[in-house]
Tab-separated table of C-alpha atoms in Angstrom:
chain	number	residue	atom	x	y	z
A	1	UNK	CA	-128.963	-4.436	59.957
A	2	UNK	CA	-127.275	-4.993	63.462
A	3	UNK	CA	-124.198	-6.109	61.947
A	4	UNK	CA	-123.903	-2.863	59.823
A	5	UNK	CA	-124.419	-0.755	62.808
A	6	UNK	CA	-121.872	-2.486	64.746
A	7	UNK	CA	-119.256	-2.249	61.857
A	8	UNK	CA	-119.991	1.566	61.983
A	9	UNK	CA	-119.658	1.823	65.397
A	10	UNK	CA	-116.364	-0.169	65.461
A	11	UNK	CA	-115.092	2.362	62.682
A	12	UNK	CA	-115.956	5.327	64.862
A	13	UNK	CA	-114.350	3.788	67.779
A	14	UNK	CA	-111.065	3.008	65.754
A	15	UNK	CA	-110.999	6.730	64.776
A	16	UNK	CA	-111.216	5.927	61.110
A	17	UNK	CA	-113.259	8.368	58.957
A	18	UNK	CA	-113.731	7.927	54.971
A	19	UNK	CA	-114.427	10.703	52.584
A	20	UNK	CA	-112.711	13.422	54.770
A	21	UNK	CA	-111.756	16.477	52.815
A	22	UNK	CA	-108.623	18.940	53.167
A	23	UNK	CA	-107.917	22.038	51.360
A	24	UNK	CA	-104.348	23.428	50.675
A	25	UNK	CA	-103.320	26.887	49.271
A	26	UNK	CA	-99.868	28.039	49.496
A	27	UNK	CA	-100.986	31.692	48.942
A	28	UNK	CA	-103.722	32.143	51.524
A	29	UNK	CA	-103.273	29.198	53.916
A	30	UNK	CA	-101.748	28.461	57.235
A	31	UNK	CA	-100.541	25.367	58.858
A	32	UNK	CA	-102.212	26.385	61.917
A	33	UNK	CA	-105.666	26.493	59.993
A	34	UNK	CA	-108.004	23.388	60.252
A	35	UNK	CA	-107.728	22.546	56.500
A	36	UNK	CA	-111.183	23.468	55.635
A	37	UNK	CA	-112.120	25.238	52.317
A	38	UNK	CA	-112.618	28.408	54.244
A	39	UNK	CA	-109.393	27.898	56.320
A	40	UNK	CA	-106.889	25.794	54.279
A	41	UNK	CA	-103.718	24.575	55.052
A	42	UNK	CA	-100.654	26.195	53.521
A	43	UNK	CA	-98.653	22.994	52.990
A	44	UNK	CA	-99.424	19.815	51.106
A	45	UNK	CA	-97.332	17.682	53.502
A	46	UNK	CA	-99.463	19.073	56.294
A	47	UNK	CA	-102.516	17.980	54.943
A	48	UNK	CA	-101.082	14.411	54.270
A	49	UNK	CA	-99.751	14.262	57.817
A	50	UNK	CA	-103.284	14.781	59.225
A	51	UNK	CA	-105.572	13.121	56.777
A	52	UNK	CA	-107.102	9.733	57.433
A	53	UNK	CA	-107.316	6.850	55.223
A	54	UNK	CA	-109.505	7.521	52.325
A	55	UNK	CA	-109.332	11.349	52.587
A	56	UNK	CA	-109.134	13.856	49.611
A	57	UNK	CA	-106.744	16.789	49.576
A	58	UNK	CA	-107.584	19.449	47.180
A	59	UNK	CA	-104.647	21.642	46.195
A	60	UNK	CA	-104.683	25.353	44.866
A	61	UNK	CA	-102.212	26.924	42.663
A	62	UNK	CA	-98.800	27.456	44.088
A	63	UNK	CA	-95.632	25.434	44.713
A	64	UNK	CA	-95.397	22.592	47.192
A	65	UNK	CA	-92.274	20.660	48.162
A	66	UNK	CA	-92.418	19.661	51.677
A	67	UNK	CA	-92.660	21.262	55.210
A	68	UNK	CA	-90.208	23.888	55.332
A	69	UNK	CA	-89.638	23.456	51.902
A	70	UNK	CA	-87.281	20.593	52.382
A	71	UNK	CA	-87.504	19.166	49.005
A	72	UNK	CA	-89.830	16.090	49.079
A	73	UNK	CA	-93.360	14.957	49.872
A	74	UNK	CA	-93.882	11.904	51.841
A	75	UNK	CA	-97.232	9.853	51.456
A	76	UNK	CA	-97.858	7.168	53.859
A	77	UNK	CA	-101.455	6.124	53.778
A	78	UNK	CA	-104.220	5.767	51.055
A	79	UNK	CA	-105.350	9.359	50.000
A	80	UNK	CA	-106.498	11.198	47.016
A	81	UNK	CA	-104.539	14.437	45.860
A	82	UNK	CA	-106.413	16.751	43.260
A	83	UNK	CA	-104.363	19.774	41.958
A	84	UNK	CA	-105.265	22.599	39.805
A	85	UNK	CA	-107.575	24.699	41.765
A	86	UNK	CA	-107.849	28.551	42.006
A	87	UNK	CA	-107.281	29.968	45.613
A	88	UNK	CA	-110.941	29.964	46.691
A	89	UNK	CA	-111.439	26.497	45.160
A	90	UNK	CA	-114.286	27.509	42.985
A	91	UNK	CA	-112.807	26.544	39.717
A	92	UNK	CA	-110.273	23.775	38.562
A	93	UNK	CA	-108.149	24.289	35.541
A	94	UNK	CA	-104.769	22.175	35.894
A	95	UNK	CA	-102.924	24.169	33.323
A	96	UNK	CA	-104.135	27.485	34.416
A	97	UNK	CA	-104.093	27.230	38.169
A	98	UNK	CA	-100.768	25.187	38.464
A	99	UNK	CA	-100.047	23.015	41.355
A	100	UNK	CA	-96.381	22.727	41.193
A	101	UNK	CA	-93.866	20.496	42.768
A	102	UNK	CA	-90.767	22.388	41.834
A	103	UNK	CA	-88.041	22.154	44.490
A	104	UNK	CA	-85.249	24.715	44.585
A	105	UNK	CA	-81.508	24.212	44.587
A	106	UNK	CA	-81.551	25.117	48.496
A	107	UNK	CA	-83.794	22.095	49.067
A	108	UNK	CA	-81.202	19.595	47.684
A	109	UNK	CA	-79.426	19.263	51.020
A	110	UNK	CA	-82.485	19.024	53.114
A	111	UNK	CA	-84.430	16.229	51.506
A	112	UNK	CA	-84.583	12.841	52.513
A	113	UNK	CA	-85.144	9.459	50.717
A	114	UNK	CA	-84.960	8.919	46.923
A	115	UNK	CA	-87.994	10.586	45.555
A	116	UNK	CA	-89.392	13.969	45.312
A	117	UNK	CA	-92.688	12.403	46.085
A	118	UNK	CA	-92.389	9.136	48.003
A	119	UNK	CA	-94.966	6.579	48.554
A	120	UNK	CA	-93.570	5.059	51.792
A	121	UNK	CA	-94.394	1.510	53.328
A	122	UNK	CA	-98.312	1.907	52.797
A	123	UNK	CA	-99.810	-1.502	53.504
A	124	UNK	CA	-103.380	-1.102	52.182
A	125	UNK	CA	-103.787	-3.484	49.113
A	126	UNK	CA	-107.302	-3.030	48.495
A	127	UNK	CA	-107.203	0.760	48.871
A	128	UNK	CA	-105.637	3.510	46.639
A	129	UNK	CA	-103.603	6.386	46.366
A	130	UNK	CA	-104.462	8.825	43.644
A	131	UNK	CA	-102.343	11.679	42.494
A	132	UNK	CA	-104.272	13.952	39.922
A	133	UNK	CA	-103.240	17.195	38.545
A	134	UNK	CA	-99.560	17.996	39.765
A	135	UNK	CA	-96.773	19.303	37.813
A	136	UNK	CA	-93.329	18.112	38.822
A	137	UNK	CA	-90.332	19.884	37.713
A	138	UNK	CA	-86.881	19.620	39.018
A	139	UNK	CA	-85.184	21.865	36.267
A	140	UNK	CA	-84.075	24.462	38.665
A	141	UNK	CA	-82.446	22.241	41.144
A	142	UNK	CA	-80.190	20.544	38.651
A	143	UNK	CA	-76.491	21.500	38.210
A	144	UNK	CA	-75.547	22.451	34.591
A	145	UNK	CA	-72.128	22.934	33.047
A	146	UNK	CA	-70.406	26.110	34.132
A	147	UNK	CA	-68.214	26.507	31.164
A	148	UNK	CA	-71.638	26.086	28.788
A	149	UNK	CA	-70.232	22.770	27.273
A	150	UNK	CA	-73.063	20.797	25.497
A	151	UNK	CA	-75.375	23.599	24.973
A	152	UNK	CA	-76.904	23.719	21.550
A	153	UNK	CA	-77.965	26.969	20.140
A	154	UNK	CA	-81.236	28.235	21.451
A	155	UNK	CA	-81.555	25.497	24.308
A	156	UNK	CA	-82.132	26.944	27.740
A	157	UNK	CA	-79.189	25.577	29.581
A	158	UNK	CA	-75.896	23.789	29.159
A	159	UNK	CA	-75.705	19.995	29.705
A	160	UNK	CA	-76.614	18.465	33.062
A	161	UNK	CA	-73.524	17.951	35.317
A	162	UNK	CA	-72.863	14.403	36.638
A	163	UNK	CA	-74.780	13.390	39.761
A	164	UNK	CA	-73.104	14.756	42.989
A	165	UNK	CA	-71.058	17.516	41.318
A	166	UNK	CA	-71.591	21.025	41.369
A	167	UNK	CA	-72.662	23.491	38.555
A	168	UNK	CA	-74.930	26.394	38.009
A	169	UNK	CA	-78.745	26.231	38.350
A	170	UNK	CA	-81.723	28.022	39.799
A	171	UNK	CA	-84.360	29.814	37.927
A	172	UNK	CA	-81.940	32.129	36.350
A	173	UNK	CA	-78.949	29.815	36.086
A	174	UNK	CA	-76.937	32.160	38.426
A	175	UNK	CA	-76.892	29.818	41.667
A	176	UNK	CA	-74.433	27.201	42.833
A	177	UNK	CA	-76.059	23.850	42.622
A	178	UNK	CA	-75.171	20.119	43.148
A	179	UNK	CA	-77.411	17.900	41.471
A	180	UNK	CA	-78.860	14.989	43.766
A	181	UNK	CA	-80.032	11.735	42.031
A	182	UNK	CA	-83.637	12.009	42.736
A	183	UNK	CA	-86.553	10.270	41.119
A	184	UNK	CA	-90.084	12.237	40.788
A	185	UNK	CA	-91.961	9.445	42.285
A	186	UNK	CA	-90.450	6.653	44.291
A	187	UNK	CA	-92.119	3.641	46.055
A	188	UNK	CA	-90.000	3.236	49.016
A	189	UNK	CA	-90.106	0.154	51.103
A	190	UNK	CA	-89.221	2.145	54.150
A	191	UNK	CA	-88.400	0.167	57.275
A	192	UNK	CA	-88.437	-3.149	55.396
A	193	UNK	CA	-92.216	-2.747	54.334
A	194	UNK	CA	-92.690	-2.715	50.551
A	195	UNK	CA	-95.799	-0.854	49.486
A	196	UNK	CA	-99.064	-2.811	48.992
A	197	UNK	CA	-101.413	-0.279	47.457
A	198	UNK	CA	-103.235	0.446	44.317
A	199	UNK	CA	-101.829	3.670	42.771
A	200	UNK	CA	-103.200	6.016	40.220
A	201	UNK	CA	-101.565	8.683	38.629
A	202	UNK	CA	-103.222	10.937	36.120
A	203	UNK	CA	-103.141	14.473	34.534
A	204	UNK	CA	-99.559	15.113	35.842
A	205	UNK	CA	-96.384	16.446	34.141
A	206	UNK	CA	-92.918	14.938	34.961
A	207	UNK	CA	-90.349	17.543	33.726
A	208	UNK	CA	-86.520	17.757	34.141
A	209	UNK	CA	-86.082	14.489	36.163
A	210	UNK	CA	-82.554	13.934	37.146
A	211	UNK	CA	-83.305	10.510	37.703
A	212	UNK	CA	-86.165	8.123	36.969
A	213	UNK	CA	-89.675	9.408	36.570
A	214	UNK	CA	-91.314	6.808	38.582
A	215	UNK	CA	-89.569	4.007	40.246
A	216	UNK	CA	-89.680	1.374	43.137
A	217	UNK	CA	-91.281	-1.582	44.135
A	218	UNK	CA	-94.827	-2.952	44.873
A	219	UNK	CA	-95.630	-6.171	46.806
A	220	UNK	CA	-99.572	-6.005	45.825
A	221	UNK	CA	-101.926	-3.685	44.218
A	222	UNK	CA	-101.695	-2.184	40.736
A	223	UNK	CA	-100.352	0.853	39.149
A	224	UNK	CA	-102.159	3.127	36.483
A	225	UNK	CA	-100.630	6.043	34.731
A	226	UNK	CA	-103.014	7.753	32.573
A	227	UNK	CA	-102.830	11.238	30.599
A	228	UNK	CA	-99.372	12.415	31.788
A	229	UNK	CA	-96.486	13.797	29.954
A	230	UNK	CA	-92.688	13.036	30.717
A	231	UNK	CA	-90.110	15.398	29.240
A	232	UNK	CA	-86.326	15.251	29.784
A	233	UNK	CA	-85.945	12.388	32.139
A	234	UNK	CA	-82.828	10.804	32.944
A	235	UNK	CA	-82.497	6.899	33.002
A	236	UNK	CA	-86.039	5.853	32.318
A	237	UNK	CA	-89.629	7.119	32.471
A	238	UNK	CA	-90.911	4.187	34.553
A	239	UNK	CA	-88.915	1.319	36.100
A	240	UNK	CA	-91.383	-0.508	38.609
A	241	UNK	CA	-90.689	-4.127	39.974
A	242	UNK	CA	-93.079	-6.542	41.466
A	243	UNK	CA	-91.677	-7.755	45.003
A	244	UNK	CA	-94.188	-10.728	45.562
A	245	UNK	CA	-92.690	-14.077	44.254
A	246	UNK	CA	-96.111	-15.509	43.622
A	247	UNK	CA	-97.837	-12.522	41.758
A	248	UNK	CA	-97.433	-10.071	39.257
A	249	UNK	CA	-98.273	-6.409	39.576
A	250	UNK	CA	-100.589	-5.051	36.698
A	251	UNK	CA	-99.287	-1.934	35.330
A	252	UNK	CA	-101.542	0.343	32.842
A	253	UNK	CA	-99.589	2.962	30.878
A	254	UNK	CA	-102.109	4.701	28.713
A	255	UNK	CA	-102.476	8.254	27.038
A	256	UNK	CA	-99.055	9.424	27.929
A	257	UNK	CA	-96.523	11.655	25.857
A	258	UNK	CA	-92.715	10.490	26.693
A	259	UNK	CA	-89.993	12.708	25.016
A	260	UNK	CA	-86.278	12.987	25.510
A	261	UNK	CA	-85.310	10.236	27.754
A	262	UNK	CA	-81.643	10.484	28.531
A	263	UNK	CA	-78.854	7.796	29.156
A	264	UNK	CA	-77.407	7.334	32.673
A	265	UNK	CA	-73.986	9.166	31.787
A	266	UNK	CA	-73.322	11.474	28.828
A	267	UNK	CA	-71.170	8.979	27.136
A	268	UNK	CA	-74.868	7.573	26.127
A	269	UNK	CA	-73.621	4.036	26.570
A	270	UNK	CA	-76.627	2.663	28.796
A	271	UNK	CA	-80.177	3.326	29.924
A	272	UNK	CA	-82.365	5.916	28.406
A	273	UNK	CA	-85.627	4.147	28.140
A	274	UNK	CA	-89.088	5.489	27.685
A	275	UNK	CA	-90.832	2.496	29.549
A	276	UNK	CA	-89.130	-0.551	31.126
A	277	UNK	CA	-91.350	-3.972	31.423
A	278	UNK	CA	-89.704	-5.352	34.683
A	279	UNK	CA	-89.960	-8.893	36.309
A	280	UNK	CA	-92.716	-9.104	38.615
A	281	UNK	CA	-95.068	-6.907	36.540
A	282	UNK	CA	-97.498	-7.525	33.574
A	283	UNK	CA	-97.906	-4.314	31.279
A	284	UNK	CA	-100.409	-2.773	29.219
A	285	UNK	CA	-99.125	0.082	27.156
A	286	UNK	CA	-101.559	1.803	24.563
A	287	UNK	CA	-102.252	5.011	23.079
A	288	UNK	CA	-98.943	6.580	24.102
A	289	UNK	CA	-96.409	8.615	22.194
A	290	UNK	CA	-92.840	7.487	22.554
A	291	UNK	CA	-90.191	9.900	20.720
A	292	UNK	CA	-86.457	11.047	21.026
A	293	UNK	CA	-85.266	8.354	23.633
A	294	UNK	CA	-81.508	8.180	23.772
A	295	UNK	CA	-81.582	4.223	23.678
A	296	UNK	CA	-85.031	2.675	23.291
A	297	UNK	CA	-88.759	3.556	23.711
A	298	UNK	CA	-89.548	0.085	25.488
A	299	UNK	CA	-87.427	-2.112	27.230
A	300	UNK	CA	-88.327	-5.949	27.826
A	301	UNK	CA	-84.535	-7.313	28.358
A	302	UNK	CA	-85.034	-8.351	32.011
A	303	UNK	CA	-86.256	-12.122	32.167
A	304	UNK	CA	-87.629	-13.190	35.633
A	305	UNK	CA	-85.616	-15.840	37.087
A	306	UNK	CA	-88.739	-17.061	38.722
A	307	UNK	CA	-90.170	-19.137	35.858
A	308	UNK	CA	-93.584	-19.410	37.234
A	309	UNK	CA	-93.909	-15.732	37.675
A	310	UNK	CA	-92.289	-15.069	34.214
A	311	UNK	CA	-95.092	-17.060	32.722
A	312	UNK	CA	-97.584	-14.768	34.239
A	313	UNK	CA	-96.288	-11.792	32.608
A	314	UNK	CA	-98.535	-10.668	29.691
A	315	UNK	CA	-97.259	-7.761	27.899
A	316	UNK	CA	-99.809	-5.828	25.515
A	317	UNK	CA	-98.275	-2.948	23.445
A	318	UNK	CA	-101.124	-1.423	21.170
A	319	UNK	CA	-101.934	1.857	19.238
A	320	UNK	CA	-98.803	3.712	20.261
A	321	UNK	CA	-96.797	6.524	18.141
A	322	UNK	CA	-92.926	5.961	17.849
A	323	UNK	CA	-90.625	8.386	16.442
A	324	UNK	CA	-86.956	9.316	16.548
A	325	UNK	CA	-85.718	6.861	19.312
A	326	UNK	CA	-81.995	6.505	18.552
A	327	UNK	CA	-81.265	2.907	18.793
A	328	UNK	CA	-84.791	1.166	18.876
A	329	UNK	CA	-88.270	1.126	19.738
A	330	UNK	CA	-87.872	-1.922	21.834
A	331	UNK	CA	-84.965	-3.999	23.298
A	332	UNK	CA	-85.129	-7.655	23.952
A	333	UNK	CA	-82.754	-10.302	25.045
A	334	UNK	CA	-80.477	-11.741	22.466
A	335	UNK	CA	-77.936	-10.371	19.763
A	336	UNK	CA	-75.169	-10.387	22.490
A	337	UNK	CA	-76.386	-8.125	25.139
A	338	UNK	CA	-79.829	-7.570	23.412
A	339	UNK	CA	-81.608	-7.090	20.248
A	340	UNK	CA	-83.000	-3.763	18.874
A	341	UNK	CA	-86.422	-3.784	17.222
A	342	UNK	CA	-88.461	-1.440	15.198
A	343	UNK	CA	-92.125	-1.025	16.031
A	344	UNK	CA	-92.906	-2.380	12.542
A	345	UNK	CA	-91.542	-5.740	13.727
A	346	UNK	CA	-93.596	-6.100	16.926
A	347	UNK	CA	-95.380	-9.082	15.585
A	348	UNK	CA	-92.467	-11.191	15.639
A	349	UNK	CA	-91.629	-10.529	19.201
A	350	UNK	CA	-92.786	-13.363	21.436
A	351	UNK	CA	-92.339	-11.492	24.532
A	352	UNK	CA	-95.297	-9.354	23.567
A	353	UNK	CA	-98.640	-11.008	23.870
A	354	UNK	CA	-100.619	-8.350	22.055
A	355	UNK	CA	-99.550	-6.083	19.503
A	356	UNK	CA	-101.499	-3.956	16.870
A	357	UNK	CA	-101.893	-0.288	15.749
A	358	UNK	CA	-98.475	0.700	16.654
A	359	UNK	CA	-97.109	3.459	14.246
A	360	UNK	CA	-93.452	4.444	13.324
A	361	UNK	CA	-93.034	8.225	12.265
A	362	UNK	CA	-89.867	9.364	10.528
A	363	UNK	CA	-90.233	12.924	11.550
A	364	UNK	CA	-91.996	14.615	14.414
A	365	UNK	CA	-94.333	16.860	12.271
A	366	UNK	CA	-97.196	15.484	14.069
A	367	UNK	CA	-96.066	17.586	17.229
A	368	UNK	CA	-94.976	20.822	15.178
A	369	UNK	CA	-95.491	23.714	17.287
A	370	UNK	CA	-95.839	21.686	20.554
A	371	UNK	CA	-92.040	20.557	20.984
A	372	UNK	CA	-89.265	23.098	21.524
A	373	UNK	CA	-87.573	23.386	18.133
A	374	UNK	CA	-84.059	24.021	19.357
A	375	UNK	CA	-84.222	21.414	21.714
A	376	UNK	CA	-85.373	18.914	19.070
A	377	UNK	CA	-82.571	20.126	16.775
A	378	UNK	CA	-79.950	19.545	19.375
A	379	UNK	CA	-81.098	16.014	20.074
A	380	UNK	CA	-81.201	15.159	16.416
A	381	UNK	CA	-77.642	16.209	16.085
A	382	UNK	CA	-76.545	14.647	19.179
A	383	UNK	CA	-72.732	13.344	19.342
A	384	UNK	CA	-70.762	11.906	22.178
A	385	UNK	CA	-67.029	11.210	21.949
A	386	UNK	CA	-64.435	9.956	24.445
A	387	UNK	CA	-60.668	10.386	24.679
A	388	UNK	CA	-57.986	8.620	26.724
A	389	UNK	CA	-54.770	10.128	27.774
A	390	UNK	CA	-51.840	7.614	28.870
A	391	UNK	CA	-48.638	8.494	30.276
A	392	UNK	CA	-46.390	5.776	28.935
A	393	UNK	CA	-43.451	6.979	30.739
A	394	UNK	CA	-45.127	6.975	34.412
A	395	UNK	CA	-43.501	4.634	36.801
A	396	UNK	CA	-46.827	2.741	37.382
A	397	UNK	CA	-47.451	2.167	33.713
A	398	UNK	CA	-43.870	1.199	33.281
A	399	UNK	CA	-44.269	-1.558	35.744
A	400	UNK	CA	-47.620	-2.598	34.429
A	401	UNK	CA	-46.114	-2.894	30.932
A	402	UNK	CA	-43.283	-5.071	32.108
A	403	UNK	CA	-45.757	-7.243	33.927
A	404	UNK	CA	-47.924	-7.641	30.675
A	405	UNK	CA	-50.769	-5.562	32.288
A	406	UNK	CA	-52.980	-2.982	30.611
A	407	UNK	CA	-51.863	0.551	30.852
A	408	UNK	CA	-53.793	3.077	32.900
A	409	UNK	CA	-54.783	6.670	31.898
A	410	UNK	CA	-57.323	9.294	32.380
A	411	UNK	CA	-60.282	9.660	30.030
A	412	UNK	CA	-62.880	12.226	29.328
A	413	UNK	CA	-66.296	12.152	27.399
A	414	UNK	CA	-67.959	14.955	25.773
A	415	UNK	CA	-71.365	15.347	24.461
A	416	UNK	CA	-73.143	17.836	22.216
A	417	UNK	CA	-76.215	17.607	24.811
A	418	UNK	CA	-77.159	15.806	27.779
A	419	UNK	CA	-80.251	16.320	29.894
A	420	UNK	CA	-80.299	19.989	29.133
A	421	UNK	CA	-83.098	21.885	30.923
A	422	UNK	CA	-86.566	21.800	29.121
A	423	UNK	CA	-88.666	24.809	29.502
A	424	UNK	CA	-91.465	23.407	31.708
A	425	UNK	CA	-94.245	25.901	30.422
A	426	UNK	CA	-93.649	24.866	26.835
A	427	UNK	CA	-93.910	21.327	27.962
A	428	UNK	CA	-97.435	21.688	28.934
A	429	UNK	CA	-98.299	22.329	25.363
A	430	UNK	CA	-98.140	18.618	24.805
A	431	UNK	CA	-101.514	18.029	26.538
A	432	UNK	CA	-103.952	17.521	23.657
A	433	UNK	CA	-101.281	17.828	21.030
A	434	UNK	CA	-102.221	14.863	19.115
A	435	UNK	CA	-106.017	13.556	19.037
A	436	UNK	CA	-106.254	9.908	20.302
A	437	UNK	CA	-102.670	9.488	21.230
A	438	UNK	CA	-100.446	10.697	23.956
A	439	UNK	CA	-101.660	12.925	26.692
A	440	UNK	CA	-105.216	14.663	25.830
A	441	UNK	CA	-106.502	17.698	26.848
A	442	UNK	CA	-107.269	17.612	30.659
A	443	UNK	CA	-111.061	17.264	31.693
A	444	UNK	CA	-111.128	19.417	34.721
């Protein structure tokens, strides 16, 4: 008894308070308030800055993307964020009272770091960060082709411009925008400290991502992604690596819907993965829907150079639905660069320890009325072509020809569609679309 009292006294002296609650409402709050339910903060970042370890932050409907709308949110301690409340916090409905993280084009030049939400150097391996009920969408802050190239009929925008180049964007596609290469959630090893934390992400939407959905490194802890949707993501939905040479990070990916994952560039030559199993991690992938990946739904091509850690990796892929992934449902080493595998052949893949109940569909009728038809039609008819123009008479090429060297020219790539903006409100229909698979109806 005395030891318990002394321990509690020590916590009070250290200034640590567990179970503290803060409230955030962009419509009625002020950052001069105390963050109580009756007097909420205006800004999510303000609550994160003042919260102690273990605090819970309740977020009302509105748009939140950093102090002074700078474009990103920084998490530096174990806290729980719960979105989807009405303005007086008497009711929660994630899809009705939308807690958005939807940066504007103006925020592209003021954000710092590589993530819209960043978990930055958290060293608390026995504690947890929870992100529950946020809708992340960068569709308005992406630059789209000014000429209208790569815009199938009925699709909301032309194709995304290359990272770092200007185009049109904004809510009405009438603003000058330069796309920045930003992940939706980034585990940032800021100032040399790799995150050591258990992370749980649930009931969230990741929409129109100009870079990865979730990416970065963990040194210790675990990662769980449950009941989320990922729609129109460039590169990969998830690419998280373990940084501890003696351990693997357990990642659980369950009840998620992943649609329209694009390649790195519009030549469609590389990347475009629904989920990547990366060295330093061991993965449980179950009851998800993976559809319309430019390359493959799953990637397990990376083999850990640390043989002991590679032996710790145990991959379970069970009870998932796969459909219309352009090259494969899974890529593994072999066959030159890698082998392309259908889910029907997962039994033969030695890198997968558990495989059962996976289904392959030849068409997406299961999601009829839940997927934007024009966007799907454009993806099904997707084509990419490259051309090269060579000036044989140029002085440089005449010299290169005389020396037996390859000639130089200028090339261009065109695509019928590439990372076009998906209507984010339409995407929310995917929650509860298929009973038992993918994102289910959110229990508020």
